[in-house]
Coordinates of C-alpha atoms in Angstrom, one line a residue:
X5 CA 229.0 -15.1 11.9
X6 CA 225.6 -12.9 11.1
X7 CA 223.3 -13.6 8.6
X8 CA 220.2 -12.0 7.6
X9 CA 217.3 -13.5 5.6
X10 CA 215.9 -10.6 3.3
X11 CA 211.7 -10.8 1.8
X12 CA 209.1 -13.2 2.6
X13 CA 206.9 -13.8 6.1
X14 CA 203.7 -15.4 6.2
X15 CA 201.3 -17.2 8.7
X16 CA 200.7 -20.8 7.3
X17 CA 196.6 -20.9 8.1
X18 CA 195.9 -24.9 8.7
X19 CA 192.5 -25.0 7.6
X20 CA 191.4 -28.4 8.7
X21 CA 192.8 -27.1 12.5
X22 CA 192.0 -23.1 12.4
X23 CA 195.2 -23.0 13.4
X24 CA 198.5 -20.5 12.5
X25 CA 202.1 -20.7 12.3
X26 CA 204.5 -18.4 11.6
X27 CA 206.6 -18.8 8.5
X28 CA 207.7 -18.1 5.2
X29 CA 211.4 -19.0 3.7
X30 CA 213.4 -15.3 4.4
X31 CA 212.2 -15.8 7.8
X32 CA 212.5 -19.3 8.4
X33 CA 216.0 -18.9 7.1
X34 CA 216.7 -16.4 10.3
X35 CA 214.9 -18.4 12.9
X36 CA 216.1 -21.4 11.8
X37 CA 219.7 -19.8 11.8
X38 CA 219.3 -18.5 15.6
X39 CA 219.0 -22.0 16.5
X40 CA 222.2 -23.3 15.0
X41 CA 223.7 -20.5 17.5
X42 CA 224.4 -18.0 14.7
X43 CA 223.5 -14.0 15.0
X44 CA 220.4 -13.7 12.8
X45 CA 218.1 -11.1 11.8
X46 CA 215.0 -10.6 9.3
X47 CA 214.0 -7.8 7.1
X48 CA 211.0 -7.7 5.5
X49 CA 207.3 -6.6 5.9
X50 CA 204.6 -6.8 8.3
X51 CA 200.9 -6.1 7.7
X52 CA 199.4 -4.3 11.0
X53 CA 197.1 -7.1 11.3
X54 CA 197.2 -10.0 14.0
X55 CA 198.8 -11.8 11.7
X56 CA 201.7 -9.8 11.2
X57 CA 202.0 -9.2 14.8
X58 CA 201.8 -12.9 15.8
X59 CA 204.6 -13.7 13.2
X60 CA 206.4 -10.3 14.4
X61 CA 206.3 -11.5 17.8
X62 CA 206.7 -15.2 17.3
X63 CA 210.3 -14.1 15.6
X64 CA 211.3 -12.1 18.6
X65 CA 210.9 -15.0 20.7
X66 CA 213.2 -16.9 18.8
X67 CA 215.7 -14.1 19.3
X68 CA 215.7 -12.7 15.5
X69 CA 216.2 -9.1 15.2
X70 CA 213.4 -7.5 13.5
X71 CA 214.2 -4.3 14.5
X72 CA 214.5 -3.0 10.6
X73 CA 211.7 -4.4 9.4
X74 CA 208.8 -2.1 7.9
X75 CA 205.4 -2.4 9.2
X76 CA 202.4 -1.5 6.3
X77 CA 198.6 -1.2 6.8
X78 CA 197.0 -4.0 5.1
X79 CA 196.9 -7.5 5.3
X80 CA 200.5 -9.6 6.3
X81 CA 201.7 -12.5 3.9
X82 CA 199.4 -15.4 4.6
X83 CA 198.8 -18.8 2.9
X84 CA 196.4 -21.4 3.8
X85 CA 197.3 -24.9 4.2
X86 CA 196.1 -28.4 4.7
X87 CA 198.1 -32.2 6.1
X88 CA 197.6 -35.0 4.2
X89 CA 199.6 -38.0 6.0
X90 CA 202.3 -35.5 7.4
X91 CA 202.7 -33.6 4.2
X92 CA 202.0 -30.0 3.9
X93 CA 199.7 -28.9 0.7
X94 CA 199.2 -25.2 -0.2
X95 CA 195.3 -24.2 -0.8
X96 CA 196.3 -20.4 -1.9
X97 CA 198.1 -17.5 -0.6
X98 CA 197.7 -13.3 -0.8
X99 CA 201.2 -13.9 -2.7
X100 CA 202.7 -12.1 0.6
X101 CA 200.2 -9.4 1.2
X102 CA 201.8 -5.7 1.9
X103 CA 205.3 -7.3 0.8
X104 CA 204.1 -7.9 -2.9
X105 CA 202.4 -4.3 -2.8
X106 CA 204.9 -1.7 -0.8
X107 CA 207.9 -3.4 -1.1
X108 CA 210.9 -3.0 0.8
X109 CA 211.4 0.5 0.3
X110 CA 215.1 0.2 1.4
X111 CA 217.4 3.3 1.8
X112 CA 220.9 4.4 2.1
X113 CA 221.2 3.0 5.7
X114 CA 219.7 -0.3 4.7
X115 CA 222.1 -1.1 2.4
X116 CA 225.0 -0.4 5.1
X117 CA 223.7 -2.4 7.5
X118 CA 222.4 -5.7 5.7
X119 CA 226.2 -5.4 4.0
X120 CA 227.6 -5.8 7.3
X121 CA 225.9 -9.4 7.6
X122 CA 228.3 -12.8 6.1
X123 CA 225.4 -14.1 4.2
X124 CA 221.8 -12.6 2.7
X125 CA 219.2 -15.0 2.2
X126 CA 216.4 -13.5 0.0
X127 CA 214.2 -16.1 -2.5
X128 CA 211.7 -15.8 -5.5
X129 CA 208.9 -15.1 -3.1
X130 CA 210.5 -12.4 -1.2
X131 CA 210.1 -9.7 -4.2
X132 CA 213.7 -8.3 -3.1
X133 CA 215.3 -9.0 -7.2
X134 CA 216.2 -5.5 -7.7
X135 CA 217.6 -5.3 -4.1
X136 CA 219.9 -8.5 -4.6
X137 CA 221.6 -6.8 -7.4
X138 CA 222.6 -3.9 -5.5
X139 CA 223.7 -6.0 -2.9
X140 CA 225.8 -8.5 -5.3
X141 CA 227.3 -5.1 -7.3
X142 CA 228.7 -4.0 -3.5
X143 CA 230.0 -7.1 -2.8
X144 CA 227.8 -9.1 -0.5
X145 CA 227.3 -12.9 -0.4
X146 CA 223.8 -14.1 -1.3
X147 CA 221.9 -17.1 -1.1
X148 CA 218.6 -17.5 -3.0
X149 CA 215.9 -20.0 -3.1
X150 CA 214.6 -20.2 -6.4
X151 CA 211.7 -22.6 -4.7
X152 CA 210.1 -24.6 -7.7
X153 CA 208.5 -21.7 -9.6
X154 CA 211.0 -20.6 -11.6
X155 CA 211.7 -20.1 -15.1
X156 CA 214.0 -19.5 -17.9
X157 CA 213.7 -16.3 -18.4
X158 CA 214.1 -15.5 -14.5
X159 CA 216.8 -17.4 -13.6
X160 CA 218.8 -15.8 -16.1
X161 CA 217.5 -12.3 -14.4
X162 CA 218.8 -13.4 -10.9
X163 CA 221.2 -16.2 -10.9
X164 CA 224.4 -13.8 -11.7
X165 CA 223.7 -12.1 -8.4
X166 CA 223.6 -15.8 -6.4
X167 CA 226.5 -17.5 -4.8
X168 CA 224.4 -20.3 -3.1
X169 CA 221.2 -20.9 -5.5
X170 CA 218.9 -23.4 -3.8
X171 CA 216.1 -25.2 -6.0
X172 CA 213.5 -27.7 -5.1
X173 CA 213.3 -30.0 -7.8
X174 CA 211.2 -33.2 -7.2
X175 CA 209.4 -32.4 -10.3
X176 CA 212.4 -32.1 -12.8
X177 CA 213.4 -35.4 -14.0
X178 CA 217.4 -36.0 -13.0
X179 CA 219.1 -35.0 -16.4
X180 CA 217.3 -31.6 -16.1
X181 CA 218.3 -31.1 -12.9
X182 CA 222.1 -32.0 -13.8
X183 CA 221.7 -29.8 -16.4
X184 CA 220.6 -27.3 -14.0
X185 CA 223.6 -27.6 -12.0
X186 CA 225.9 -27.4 -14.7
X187 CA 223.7 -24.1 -15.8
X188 CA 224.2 -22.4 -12.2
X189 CA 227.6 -23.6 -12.2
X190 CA 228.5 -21.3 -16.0
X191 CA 226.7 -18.4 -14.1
X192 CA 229.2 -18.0 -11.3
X193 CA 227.6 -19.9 -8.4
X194 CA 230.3 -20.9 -6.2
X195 CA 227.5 -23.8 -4.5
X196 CA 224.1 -25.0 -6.3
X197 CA 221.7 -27.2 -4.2
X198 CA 219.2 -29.1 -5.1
X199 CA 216.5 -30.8 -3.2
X200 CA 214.3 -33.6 -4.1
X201 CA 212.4 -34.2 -0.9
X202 CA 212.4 -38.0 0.5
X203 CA 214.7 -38.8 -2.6
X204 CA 217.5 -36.2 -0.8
X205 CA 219.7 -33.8 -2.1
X206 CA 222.4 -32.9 -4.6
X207 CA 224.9 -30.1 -4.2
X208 CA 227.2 -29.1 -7.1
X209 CA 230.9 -27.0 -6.7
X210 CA 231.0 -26.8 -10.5
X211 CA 234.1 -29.5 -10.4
X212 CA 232.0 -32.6 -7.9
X213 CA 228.5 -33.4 -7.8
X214 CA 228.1 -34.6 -3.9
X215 CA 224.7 -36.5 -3.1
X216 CA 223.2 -36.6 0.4
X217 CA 220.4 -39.1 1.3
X218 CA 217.5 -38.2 4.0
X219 CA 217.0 -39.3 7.1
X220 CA 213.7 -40.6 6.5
X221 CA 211.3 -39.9 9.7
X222 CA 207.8 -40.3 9.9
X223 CA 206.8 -37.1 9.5
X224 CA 204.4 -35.0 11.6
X225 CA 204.3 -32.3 9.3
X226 CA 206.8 -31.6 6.7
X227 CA 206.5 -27.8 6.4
X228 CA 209.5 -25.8 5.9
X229 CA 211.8 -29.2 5.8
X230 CA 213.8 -27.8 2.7
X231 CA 214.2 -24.2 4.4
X232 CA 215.9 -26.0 7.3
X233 CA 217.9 -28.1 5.2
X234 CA 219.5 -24.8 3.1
X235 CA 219.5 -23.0 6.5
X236 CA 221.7 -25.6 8.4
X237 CA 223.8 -26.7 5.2
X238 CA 224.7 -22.8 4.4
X239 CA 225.6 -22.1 8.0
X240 CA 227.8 -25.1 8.7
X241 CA 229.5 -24.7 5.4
X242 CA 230.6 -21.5 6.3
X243 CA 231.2 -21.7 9.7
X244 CA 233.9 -25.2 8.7
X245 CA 235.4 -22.9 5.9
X246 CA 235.9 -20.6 8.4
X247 CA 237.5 -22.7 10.5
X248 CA 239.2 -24.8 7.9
X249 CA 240.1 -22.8 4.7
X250 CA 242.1 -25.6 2.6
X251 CA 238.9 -28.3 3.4
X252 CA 236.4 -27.4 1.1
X253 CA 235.1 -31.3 0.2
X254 CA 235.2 -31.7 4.0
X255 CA 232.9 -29.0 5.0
X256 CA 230.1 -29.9 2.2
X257 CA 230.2 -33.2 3.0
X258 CA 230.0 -32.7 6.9
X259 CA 227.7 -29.8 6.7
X260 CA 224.8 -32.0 4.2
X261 CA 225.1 -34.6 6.8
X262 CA 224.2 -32.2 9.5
X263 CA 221.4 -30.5 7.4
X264 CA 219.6 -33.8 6.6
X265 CA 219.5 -34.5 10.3
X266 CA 218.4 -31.2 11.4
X267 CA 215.5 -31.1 8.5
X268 CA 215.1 -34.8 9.9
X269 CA 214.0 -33.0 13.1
X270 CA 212.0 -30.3 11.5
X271 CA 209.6 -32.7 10.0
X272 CA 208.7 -33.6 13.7
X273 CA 207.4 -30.1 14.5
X274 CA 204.2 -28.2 13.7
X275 CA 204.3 -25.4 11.1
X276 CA 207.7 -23.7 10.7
X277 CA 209.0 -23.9 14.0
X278 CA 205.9 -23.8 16.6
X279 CA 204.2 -20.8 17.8
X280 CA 200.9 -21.9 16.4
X281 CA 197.4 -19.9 18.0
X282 CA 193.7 -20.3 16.8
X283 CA 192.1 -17.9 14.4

């Protein structure tokens, strides 16, 4: 299996610290992939700052291929963070820096070779909308993380194109977020998940509702917890589907299990996934 997660890298800036980690969710997605043992890649966009070469070069350690990725003067996606009893809290951003303002830019030979991945990840941060549909229309698989920022207006913009929408949700009370599974579900979604942090998650097949509960860890820092979560439930899913056609309640039930004890893990690591230097 090959997957590829499409938009968004930062550097998470720990202000209290001064120091940086390498993130953001299309990326995560990717790194986090490569070390469930799956082929994984990133394309996206790199300022030609230290930043962008930190996270650039952070990402090759972990054995992503970058090698598609454009590289823009200006300033790479950063947002600047602080811990307040493990938790992460975001202080700002540049809303992804040379990302928001070049763009992808994808061409011809693009298209060919992120269609010859099993799964694109791309999310609401990762300003790829326009290239999702083109991917959807040619017959790729895409997941999306529709994060907690989105809106009416937007989801019906982008959830046709989505076969696994992921949304964070601890500030929806629980009939809204039913009724935003039964929403995803009319669109055409063949999986919705929803996260609610320590509360744990719901995922939705448009038939079952399945519920999995944490693995509640004192937490050294609870940054990109929910990108690890979608990252390990997505790739075990499809990996026992695989392997197992006719067990479809089987392989959601096996693969949240797994992803609530790999995000378990996550929560004991700095940033993302390590790599942290002083700025």
């Amino acid at each position: 299996m090959k997957v590829v997660g499409l938009g968004d890298n930062v550097v998470d800036k720990y202000e209290h610290i001064r120091v940086m980690y390498p993130g953001g969710n299309a990326m995560n997605f990717a790194v986090f992939a490569r070390q469930l043992g799956v082929q994984a890649a990133f394309l996206g966009a790199f300022g030609d700052d230290p930043e962008g070469e930190h996270v650039a070069e952070s990402a090759r350690q972990e054995g992503v291929d970058i090698s598609r990725c454009r590289r823009y003067h200006g300033e790479n996606g950063c947002a600047r963070v602080r811990l307040e009893n493990g938790d992460r809290v975001f202080q700002g951003s540049n809303r992804c820096g040379v990302l928001r303002t070049e763009g992808l830019r994808l061409g011809p030979e693009d298209y060919e070779y992120l269609l010859g991945f099993d799964l694109i990840h791309s999310g609401i941060f990762g300003f790829a909308e326009e290239e999702i549909r083109t991917l959807k229309e040619r017959g790729a698989r895409i997941s999306f993380d529709f994060s907690s920022s989105f809106t009416k207006e937007y989801l019906e913009q982008v959830l046709p194109y989505v076969d696994y929408p992921v949304f964070s949700c601890s500030h929806l009370e629980m009939g809204e977020m039913e009724r935003l599974l039964e929403y995803a579900a009319g669109q055409g979604c063949a999986l919705t998940l929803c996260t609610r942090g320590e509360s744990g998650a719901w995922l939705a097949d448009g038939k079952t509702v399945y519920r999995q509960r944490p693995y509640l860890v004192e937490a050294r820092d609870t940054m990109a917890a929910g990108d690890s979560f979608l990252t390990c439930f997505l790739v075990n899913y499809l990996n026992e589907s695989q392997k197992n056609p006719g067990g479809h309640e089987a392989a959601i039930t096996v693969s949240l299990e797994r992803a609530a004890q790999f995000a378990a893990n996550q929560c004991m690591v700095d940033g993302s996934w390590g790599h942290g230097v002083r700025y």
